[in-house]
Short mmCIF file of N, CA and C in Angstrom, two decimals:
data_model
loop_
_atom_site.label_atom_id
_atom_site.label_comp_id
_atom_site.label_asym_id
_atom_site.label_seq_id
_atom_site.Cartn_x
_atom_site.Cartn_y
_atom_site.Cartn_z
N UNK C 101 29.04 37.22 -11.19
CA UNK C 101 28.65 35.86 -10.86
C UNK C 101 27.31 35.57 -11.55
N UNK C 102 27.23 34.44 -12.22
CA UNK C 102 25.98 34.08 -12.91
C UNK C 102 25.16 33.15 -12.04
N UNK C 103 23.84 33.27 -12.20
CA UNK C 103 22.92 32.43 -11.42
C UNK C 103 23.00 30.99 -11.93
N UNK C 104 22.88 30.02 -11.01
CA UNK C 104 22.91 28.63 -11.46
C UNK C 104 21.71 28.32 -12.35
N UNK C 105 21.91 27.43 -13.28
CA UNK C 105 20.83 27.01 -14.17
C UNK C 105 20.00 25.95 -13.46
N UNK C 106 18.70 26.19 -13.39
CA UNK C 106 17.82 25.22 -12.75
C UNK C 106 17.39 24.16 -13.76
N UNK C 107 17.24 22.91 -13.30
CA UNK C 107 16.81 21.88 -14.23
C UNK C 107 15.37 22.11 -14.67
N UNK C 108 15.06 21.70 -15.87
CA UNK C 108 13.70 21.83 -16.39
C UNK C 108 12.93 20.54 -16.15
N UNK C 109 11.62 20.58 -16.36
CA UNK C 109 10.81 19.38 -16.24
C UNK C 109 11.31 18.33 -17.22
N UNK C 110 11.68 18.75 -18.41
CA UNK C 110 12.21 17.83 -19.41
C UNK C 110 13.48 17.14 -18.92
N UNK C 111 14.36 17.90 -18.23
CA UNK C 111 15.57 17.31 -17.67
C UNK C 111 15.23 16.27 -16.62
N UNK C 112 14.24 16.58 -15.76
CA UNK C 112 13.84 15.64 -14.71
C UNK C 112 13.27 14.37 -15.32
N UNK C 113 12.45 14.51 -16.36
CA UNK C 113 11.89 13.32 -17.01
C UNK C 113 12.99 12.51 -17.69
N UNK C 114 13.91 13.16 -18.33
CA UNK C 114 15.01 12.44 -19.00
C UNK C 114 15.85 11.69 -17.98
N UNK C 115 16.09 12.32 -16.84
CA UNK C 115 16.85 11.65 -15.77
C UNK C 115 16.08 10.44 -15.25
N UNK C 116 14.77 10.61 -15.03
CA UNK C 116 13.94 9.50 -14.56
C UNK C 116 13.97 8.35 -15.57
N UNK C 117 13.77 8.66 -16.84
CA UNK C 117 13.77 7.63 -17.87
C UNK C 117 15.12 6.90 -17.92
N UNK C 118 16.20 7.63 -17.78
CA UNK C 118 17.53 7.03 -17.81
C UNK C 118 17.76 6.09 -16.62
N UNK C 119 17.15 6.42 -15.48
CA UNK C 119 17.34 5.62 -14.26
C UNK C 119 16.40 4.42 -14.17
N UNK C 120 15.34 4.37 -15.02
CA UNK C 120 14.29 3.37 -14.83
C UNK C 120 13.93 2.60 -16.10
N UNK C 121 14.90 2.05 -16.83
CA UNK C 121 14.55 1.34 -18.07
C UNK C 121 13.72 0.07 -17.83
N UNK C 122 13.96 -0.65 -16.75
CA UNK C 122 13.16 -1.85 -16.48
C UNK C 122 11.72 -1.48 -16.14
N UNK C 123 11.53 -0.41 -15.36
CA UNK C 123 10.17 0.04 -15.06
C UNK C 123 9.45 0.44 -16.35
N UNK C 124 10.15 1.09 -17.26
CA UNK C 124 9.55 1.47 -18.54
C UNK C 124 9.10 0.23 -19.31
N UNK C 125 9.94 -0.80 -19.32
CA UNK C 125 9.61 -2.03 -20.04
C UNK C 125 8.41 -2.74 -19.39
N UNK C 126 8.38 -2.80 -18.08
CA UNK C 126 7.25 -3.43 -17.39
C UNK C 126 5.97 -2.64 -17.67
N UNK C 127 6.07 -1.32 -17.65
CA UNK C 127 4.90 -0.49 -17.93
C UNK C 127 4.36 -0.75 -19.34
N UNK C 128 5.25 -0.86 -20.31
CA UNK C 128 4.81 -1.13 -21.69
C UNK C 128 4.05 -2.45 -21.76
N UNK C 129 4.46 -3.44 -20.99
CA UNK C 129 3.73 -4.71 -20.92
C UNK C 129 2.43 -4.53 -20.13
N UNK C 130 2.51 -3.81 -19.02
CA UNK C 130 1.38 -3.67 -18.11
C UNK C 130 0.19 -2.95 -18.73
N UNK C 131 0.44 -2.03 -19.65
CA UNK C 131 -0.70 -1.30 -20.23
C UNK C 131 -1.61 -2.21 -21.04
N UNK C 132 -1.13 -3.41 -21.36
CA UNK C 132 -1.97 -4.38 -22.07
C UNK C 132 -2.68 -5.32 -21.10
N UNK C 133 -2.26 -5.33 -19.85
CA UNK C 133 -2.84 -6.24 -18.85
C UNK C 133 -3.68 -5.51 -17.81
N UNK C 134 -3.37 -4.25 -17.54
CA UNK C 134 -4.06 -3.47 -16.51
C UNK C 134 -4.48 -2.12 -17.08
N UNK C 135 -5.68 -1.67 -16.82
CA UNK C 135 -6.07 -0.34 -17.30
C UNK C 135 -5.10 0.72 -16.79
N UNK C 136 -4.51 1.47 -17.69
CA UNK C 136 -3.55 2.49 -17.31
C UNK C 136 -2.20 1.94 -16.91
N UNK C 137 -2.02 0.62 -16.95
CA UNK C 137 -0.73 0.01 -16.62
C UNK C 137 -0.49 -0.21 -15.15
N UNK C 138 -1.48 0.14 -14.31
CA UNK C 138 -1.29 0.01 -12.87
C UNK C 138 -2.64 0.03 -12.19
N UNK C 139 -2.80 -0.77 -11.16
CA UNK C 139 -4.02 -0.69 -10.36
C UNK C 139 -3.95 0.47 -9.38
N UNK C 140 -2.79 1.08 -9.27
CA UNK C 140 -2.58 2.22 -8.37
C UNK C 140 -2.31 3.47 -9.19
N UNK C 141 -3.08 3.69 -10.25
CA UNK C 141 -2.79 4.77 -11.19
C UNK C 141 -2.90 6.16 -10.57
N UNK C 142 -3.49 6.28 -9.40
CA UNK C 142 -3.60 7.60 -8.78
C UNK C 142 -2.32 8.01 -8.06
N UNK C 143 -1.34 7.13 -7.96
CA UNK C 143 -0.14 7.47 -7.19
C UNK C 143 1.10 7.66 -8.06
N UNK C 144 0.92 7.89 -9.35
CA UNK C 144 2.08 8.20 -10.18
C UNK C 144 1.74 9.21 -11.24
N UNK C 145 2.76 9.80 -11.80
CA UNK C 145 2.62 10.77 -12.87
C UNK C 145 3.31 10.22 -14.12
N UNK C 146 2.90 10.73 -15.27
CA UNK C 146 3.53 10.34 -16.54
C UNK C 146 5.03 10.63 -16.46
N UNK C 147 5.85 9.83 -17.12
CA UNK C 147 5.47 8.93 -18.19
C UNK C 147 5.06 7.52 -17.73
N UNK C 148 5.49 7.09 -16.57
CA UNK C 148 5.14 5.77 -16.04
C UNK C 148 5.61 5.72 -14.58
N UNK C 149 5.07 4.77 -13.81
CA UNK C 149 5.50 4.67 -12.41
C UNK C 149 6.78 3.86 -12.28
N UNK C 150 7.54 4.09 -11.23
CA UNK C 150 8.62 3.15 -10.94
C UNK C 150 7.98 1.89 -10.36
N UNK C 151 8.34 0.73 -10.87
CA UNK C 151 7.80 -0.53 -10.35
C UNK C 151 8.68 -0.98 -9.19
N UNK C 152 8.06 -1.18 -8.04
CA UNK C 152 8.79 -1.46 -6.80
C UNK C 152 9.11 -2.94 -6.69
N UNK C 153 10.33 -3.22 -6.26
CA UNK C 153 10.78 -4.59 -6.02
C UNK C 153 10.62 -4.98 -4.56
N UNK C 154 11.03 -4.08 -3.66
CA UNK C 154 10.92 -4.40 -2.24
C UNK C 154 11.02 -3.12 -1.40
N UNK C 155 10.64 -3.28 -0.14
CA UNK C 155 10.72 -2.17 0.79
C UNK C 155 11.32 -2.62 2.11
N UNK C 156 11.94 -1.70 2.80
CA UNK C 156 12.52 -1.96 4.12
C UNK C 156 12.45 -0.66 4.91
N UNK C 157 11.75 -0.72 6.04
CA UNK C 157 11.59 0.48 6.84
C UNK C 157 10.86 1.55 6.05
N UNK C 158 11.48 2.71 5.93
CA UNK C 158 10.86 3.84 5.21
C UNK C 158 11.38 3.94 3.77
N UNK C 159 12.06 2.92 3.30
CA UNK C 159 12.66 2.97 1.96
C UNK C 159 12.04 1.94 1.02
N UNK C 160 11.92 2.32 -0.26
CA UNK C 160 11.48 1.43 -1.32
C UNK C 160 12.59 1.32 -2.34
N UNK C 161 12.73 0.15 -2.94
CA UNK C 161 13.70 -0.03 -4.01
C UNK C 161 12.96 -0.54 -5.23
N UNK C 162 13.16 0.15 -6.36
CA UNK C 162 12.47 -0.25 -7.57
C UNK C 162 13.22 -1.36 -8.29
N UNK C 163 12.62 -1.89 -9.37
CA UNK C 163 13.22 -3.00 -10.09
C UNK C 163 14.49 -2.60 -10.83
N UNK C 164 14.78 -1.32 -10.89
CA UNK C 164 16.01 -0.83 -11.49
C UNK C 164 17.11 -0.59 -10.45
N UNK C 165 16.79 -0.83 -9.17
CA UNK C 165 17.78 -0.66 -8.11
C UNK C 165 17.82 0.72 -7.48
N UNK C 166 16.92 1.61 -7.87
CA UNK C 166 16.86 2.95 -7.28
C UNK C 166 16.12 2.89 -5.94
N UNK C 167 16.61 3.62 -4.96
CA UNK C 167 16.00 3.64 -3.64
C UNK C 167 15.31 4.98 -3.44
N UNK C 168 14.10 4.91 -2.84
CA UNK C 168 13.29 6.09 -2.60
C UNK C 168 12.86 6.13 -1.14
N UNK C 169 12.68 7.31 -0.60
CA UNK C 169 12.07 7.49 0.70
C UNK C 169 10.56 7.39 0.50
N UNK C 170 9.91 6.45 1.19
CA UNK C 170 8.48 6.23 1.00
C UNK C 170 7.70 7.20 1.88
N UNK C 171 7.28 8.30 1.30
CA UNK C 171 6.51 9.29 2.04
C UNK C 171 5.01 8.98 2.03
N UNK C 172 4.59 8.00 1.25
CA UNK C 172 3.18 7.63 1.19
C UNK C 172 2.84 6.57 2.23
N UNK C 173 3.75 5.61 2.44
CA UNK C 173 3.53 4.53 3.41
C UNK C 173 2.17 3.88 3.24
N UNK C 174 1.80 3.59 1.99
CA UNK C 174 0.51 2.99 1.66
C UNK C 174 -0.62 3.73 2.35
N UNK C 175 -0.60 5.03 2.19
CA UNK C 175 -1.61 5.90 2.81
C UNK C 175 -1.64 5.72 4.32
N UNK C 176 -0.51 5.62 4.92
CA UNK C 176 -0.28 5.54 6.38
C UNK C 176 -0.66 4.21 7.00
N UNK C 177 -1.01 3.19 6.21
CA UNK C 177 -1.33 1.89 6.82
C UNK C 177 -0.07 1.17 7.29
N UNK C 178 1.08 1.61 6.84
CA UNK C 178 2.34 0.96 7.23
C UNK C 178 3.04 1.77 8.32
N UNK C 179 2.41 1.85 9.48
CA UNK C 179 2.97 2.69 10.54
C UNK C 179 4.30 2.17 11.05
N UNK C 180 4.60 0.90 10.82
CA UNK C 180 5.90 0.35 11.21
C UNK C 180 6.90 0.36 10.07
N UNK C 181 6.48 0.83 8.91
CA UNK C 181 7.35 0.79 7.73
C UNK C 181 7.23 -0.56 7.04
N UNK C 182 8.07 -0.75 6.05
CA UNK C 182 8.06 -1.98 5.27
C UNK C 182 8.89 -3.06 5.95
N UNK C 183 8.34 -4.26 6.01
CA UNK C 183 9.06 -5.46 6.46
C UNK C 183 9.66 -5.31 7.86
N UNK C 184 8.93 -4.67 8.77
CA UNK C 184 9.41 -4.56 10.15
C UNK C 184 9.60 -5.97 10.71
N UNK C 185 10.74 -6.28 11.30
CA UNK C 185 11.02 -7.65 11.74
C UNK C 185 9.95 -8.25 12.66
N UNK C 186 9.40 -7.48 13.58
CA UNK C 186 8.37 -8.02 14.48
C UNK C 186 7.08 -8.33 13.71
N UNK C 187 6.73 -7.46 12.76
CA UNK C 187 5.53 -7.69 11.96
C UNK C 187 5.72 -8.91 11.06
N UNK C 188 6.89 -9.03 10.44
CA UNK C 188 7.17 -10.20 9.59
C UNK C 188 7.09 -11.48 10.42
N UNK C 189 7.66 -11.48 11.60
CA UNK C 189 7.63 -12.66 12.48
C UNK C 189 6.19 -13.04 12.85
N UNK C 190 5.38 -12.04 13.18
CA UNK C 190 3.98 -12.30 13.54
C UNK C 190 3.19 -12.84 12.36
N UNK C 191 3.42 -12.28 11.18
CA UNK C 191 2.71 -12.74 9.98
C UNK C 191 3.11 -14.18 9.65
N UNK C 192 4.40 -14.47 9.68
CA UNK C 192 4.87 -15.83 9.38
C UNK C 192 4.28 -16.83 10.38
N UNK C 193 4.27 -16.48 11.66
CA UNK C 193 3.71 -17.37 12.68
C UNK C 193 2.24 -17.65 12.40
N UNK C 194 1.48 -16.62 12.02
CA UNK C 194 0.06 -16.82 11.74
C UNK C 194 -0.15 -17.62 10.46
N UNK C 195 0.60 -17.32 9.41
CA UNK C 195 0.44 -18.04 8.14
C UNK C 195 0.71 -19.53 8.34
N UNK C 196 1.63 -19.86 9.22
CA UNK C 196 1.89 -21.28 9.51
C UNK C 196 0.65 -21.95 10.12
N UNK C 197 -0.19 -21.16 10.76
CA UNK C 197 -1.42 -21.69 11.37
C UNK C 197 -2.60 -21.67 10.40
N UNK C 198 -2.44 -20.96 9.30
CA UNK C 198 -3.51 -20.79 8.32
C UNK C 198 -3.67 -19.31 8.06
N UNK C 199 -4.12 -18.97 6.84
CA UNK C 199 -4.14 -17.55 6.51
C UNK C 199 -5.53 -16.94 6.38
N UNK C 200 -6.54 -17.73 6.09
CA UNK C 200 -7.88 -17.17 5.97
C UNK C 200 -8.88 -18.28 6.25
N UNK C 201 -9.84 -17.99 7.08
CA UNK C 201 -10.83 -18.98 7.47
C UNK C 201 -12.22 -18.44 7.20
N UNK C 202 -13.11 -19.31 6.83
CA UNK C 202 -14.50 -18.92 6.62
C UNK C 202 -15.30 -19.08 7.90
N UNK C 203 -14.63 -18.93 9.02
CA UNK C 203 -15.26 -19.08 10.34
C UNK C 203 -14.53 -18.16 11.31
N UNK C 204 -15.17 -17.81 12.43
CA UNK C 204 -14.54 -16.91 13.39
C UNK C 204 -13.32 -17.53 14.07
N UNK C 205 -12.43 -16.65 14.56
CA UNK C 205 -11.25 -17.10 15.29
C UNK C 205 -11.12 -16.31 16.59
N UNK C 206 -10.39 -16.86 17.54
CA UNK C 206 -10.13 -16.14 18.79
C UNK C 206 -9.31 -14.89 18.54
N UNK C 207 -8.46 -14.92 17.54
CA UNK C 207 -7.59 -13.77 17.25
C UNK C 207 -8.42 -12.55 16.87
N UNK C 208 -9.49 -12.74 16.09
CA UNK C 208 -10.29 -11.58 15.70
C UNK C 208 -11.03 -11.00 16.91
N UNK C 209 -11.43 -11.85 17.84
CA UNK C 209 -12.08 -11.38 19.07
C UNK C 209 -11.08 -10.57 19.90
N UNK C 210 -9.86 -11.08 20.00
CA UNK C 210 -8.81 -10.37 20.75
C UNK C 210 -8.51 -9.01 20.11
N UNK C 211 -8.45 -8.96 18.77
CA UNK C 211 -8.20 -7.69 18.09
C UNK C 211 -9.36 -6.73 18.31
N UNK C 212 -10.59 -7.22 18.23
CA UNK C 212 -11.76 -6.36 18.48
C UNK C 212 -11.69 -5.79 19.89
N UNK C 213 -11.36 -6.64 20.87
CA UNK C 213 -11.23 -6.16 22.26
C UNK C 213 -10.16 -5.07 22.37
N UNK C 214 -9.04 -5.28 21.70
CA UNK C 214 -7.94 -4.30 21.74
C UNK C 214 -8.37 -2.96 21.15
N UNK C 215 -9.03 -3.00 20.01
CA UNK C 215 -9.50 -1.76 19.37
C UNK C 215 -10.52 -1.06 20.25
N UNK C 216 -11.47 -1.83 20.79
CA UNK C 216 -12.50 -1.24 21.65
C UNK C 216 -11.89 -0.61 22.91
N UNK C 217 -10.82 -1.21 23.43
CA UNK C 217 -10.19 -0.65 24.64
C UNK C 217 -9.43 0.64 24.33
N UNK C 218 -9.00 0.82 23.09
CA UNK C 218 -8.21 1.99 22.71
C UNK C 218 -9.05 3.14 22.15
N UNK C 219 -10.23 2.82 21.62
CA UNK C 219 -11.07 3.85 20.99
C UNK C 219 -12.37 3.93 21.77
N UNK C 220 -12.49 4.99 22.56
CA UNK C 220 -13.62 5.12 23.48
C UNK C 220 -14.97 5.05 22.80
N UNK C 221 -15.08 5.56 21.60
CA UNK C 221 -16.39 5.60 20.91
C UNK C 221 -16.78 4.26 20.28
N UNK C 222 -15.90 3.28 20.30
CA UNK C 222 -16.21 1.98 19.68
C UNK C 222 -16.74 1.02 20.73
N UNK C 223 -18.00 0.58 20.52
CA UNK C 223 -18.59 -0.41 21.41
C UNK C 223 -18.53 -1.80 20.77
N UNK C 224 -18.77 -1.85 19.49
CA UNK C 224 -18.67 -3.08 18.71
C UNK C 224 -18.11 -2.71 17.34
N UNK C 225 -17.56 -3.70 16.65
CA UNK C 225 -17.06 -3.41 15.31
C UNK C 225 -17.20 -4.63 14.43
N UNK C 226 -17.07 -4.40 13.15
CA UNK C 226 -17.12 -5.49 12.18
C UNK C 226 -15.90 -5.34 11.28
N UNK C 227 -15.19 -6.43 11.09
CA UNK C 227 -14.05 -6.44 10.17
C UNK C 227 -14.57 -6.70 8.76
N UNK C 228 -14.00 -6.01 7.79
CA UNK C 228 -14.39 -6.20 6.40
C UNK C 228 -13.14 -6.41 5.55
N UNK C 229 -13.35 -6.87 4.33
CA UNK C 229 -12.24 -7.14 3.42
C UNK C 229 -11.88 -5.96 2.54
N UNK C 230 -12.76 -4.96 2.50
CA UNK C 230 -12.51 -3.82 1.61
C UNK C 230 -13.36 -2.64 2.05
N UNK C 231 -13.04 -1.50 1.49
CA UNK C 231 -13.85 -0.32 1.73
C UNK C 231 -15.25 -0.48 1.16
N UNK C 232 -15.34 -1.19 0.04
CA UNK C 232 -16.64 -1.45 -0.57
C UNK C 232 -17.52 -2.27 0.36
N UNK C 233 -16.94 -3.33 0.92
CA UNK C 233 -17.71 -4.16 1.84
C UNK C 233 -18.11 -3.37 3.08
N UNK C 234 -17.24 -2.53 3.59
CA UNK C 234 -17.57 -1.70 4.75
C UNK C 234 -18.72 -0.76 4.42
N UNK C 235 -18.70 -0.17 3.22
CA UNK C 235 -19.78 0.72 2.80
C UNK C 235 -21.10 -0.03 2.68
N UNK C 236 -21.04 -1.24 2.13
CA UNK C 236 -22.27 -2.04 2.01
C UNK C 236 -22.87 -2.33 3.39
N UNK C 237 -22.02 -2.67 4.36
CA UNK C 237 -22.52 -2.91 5.72
C UNK C 237 -23.10 -1.63 6.33
N UNK C 238 -22.44 -0.49 6.09
CA UNK C 238 -22.92 0.78 6.63
C UNK C 238 -24.28 1.12 6.03
N UNK C 239 -24.47 0.86 4.75
CA UNK C 239 -25.77 1.11 4.12
C UNK C 239 -26.85 0.20 4.69
N UNK C 240 -26.52 -1.06 4.92
CA UNK C 240 -27.49 -1.98 5.54
C UNK C 240 -27.88 -1.50 6.92
N UNK C 241 -26.88 -1.06 7.68
CA UNK C 241 -27.15 -0.57 9.03
C UNK C 241 -28.05 0.67 8.98
N UNK C 242 -27.75 1.58 8.06
CA UNK C 242 -28.56 2.79 7.92
C UNK C 242 -29.99 2.46 7.53
N UNK C 243 -30.15 1.53 6.62
CA UNK C 243 -31.50 1.13 6.21
C UNK C 243 -32.27 0.49 7.37
N UNK C 244 -31.59 -0.35 8.12
CA UNK C 244 -32.24 -1.01 9.26
C UNK C 244 -32.64 0.01 10.32
N UNK C 245 -31.79 1.02 10.52
CA UNK C 245 -32.08 2.03 11.52
C UNK C 245 -33.28 2.86 11.10
#
């Protein structure tokens, strides 16, 4: 009895390329518009990333129609998975009321209360738009202290 032949890295890449011609074409365009062809260049390996069309639950589907199990879940920020019906309903309801305001809302106060009630060490918090903004606030706080 002979041992089965294991696929090589070259075989895996050839299979990927054969399954993802649209992603390859988008990548060729993207490298002229985005550094490295993607703003998420840390989450893929050469030759190019699969470009995602949509997600549902724990699954992603690329623009070539291939479905993947999403083990990254946007670095765990998608605890409900992609397009959870309750989350979609809540987002749509809020967007109908407006999506971003340059003034405080009752909803942010309610969310702050909810977080404070669940995390014992949190007495007050500040919402930010990015990690950079959060770091800037932390540096200001440290300087003031």
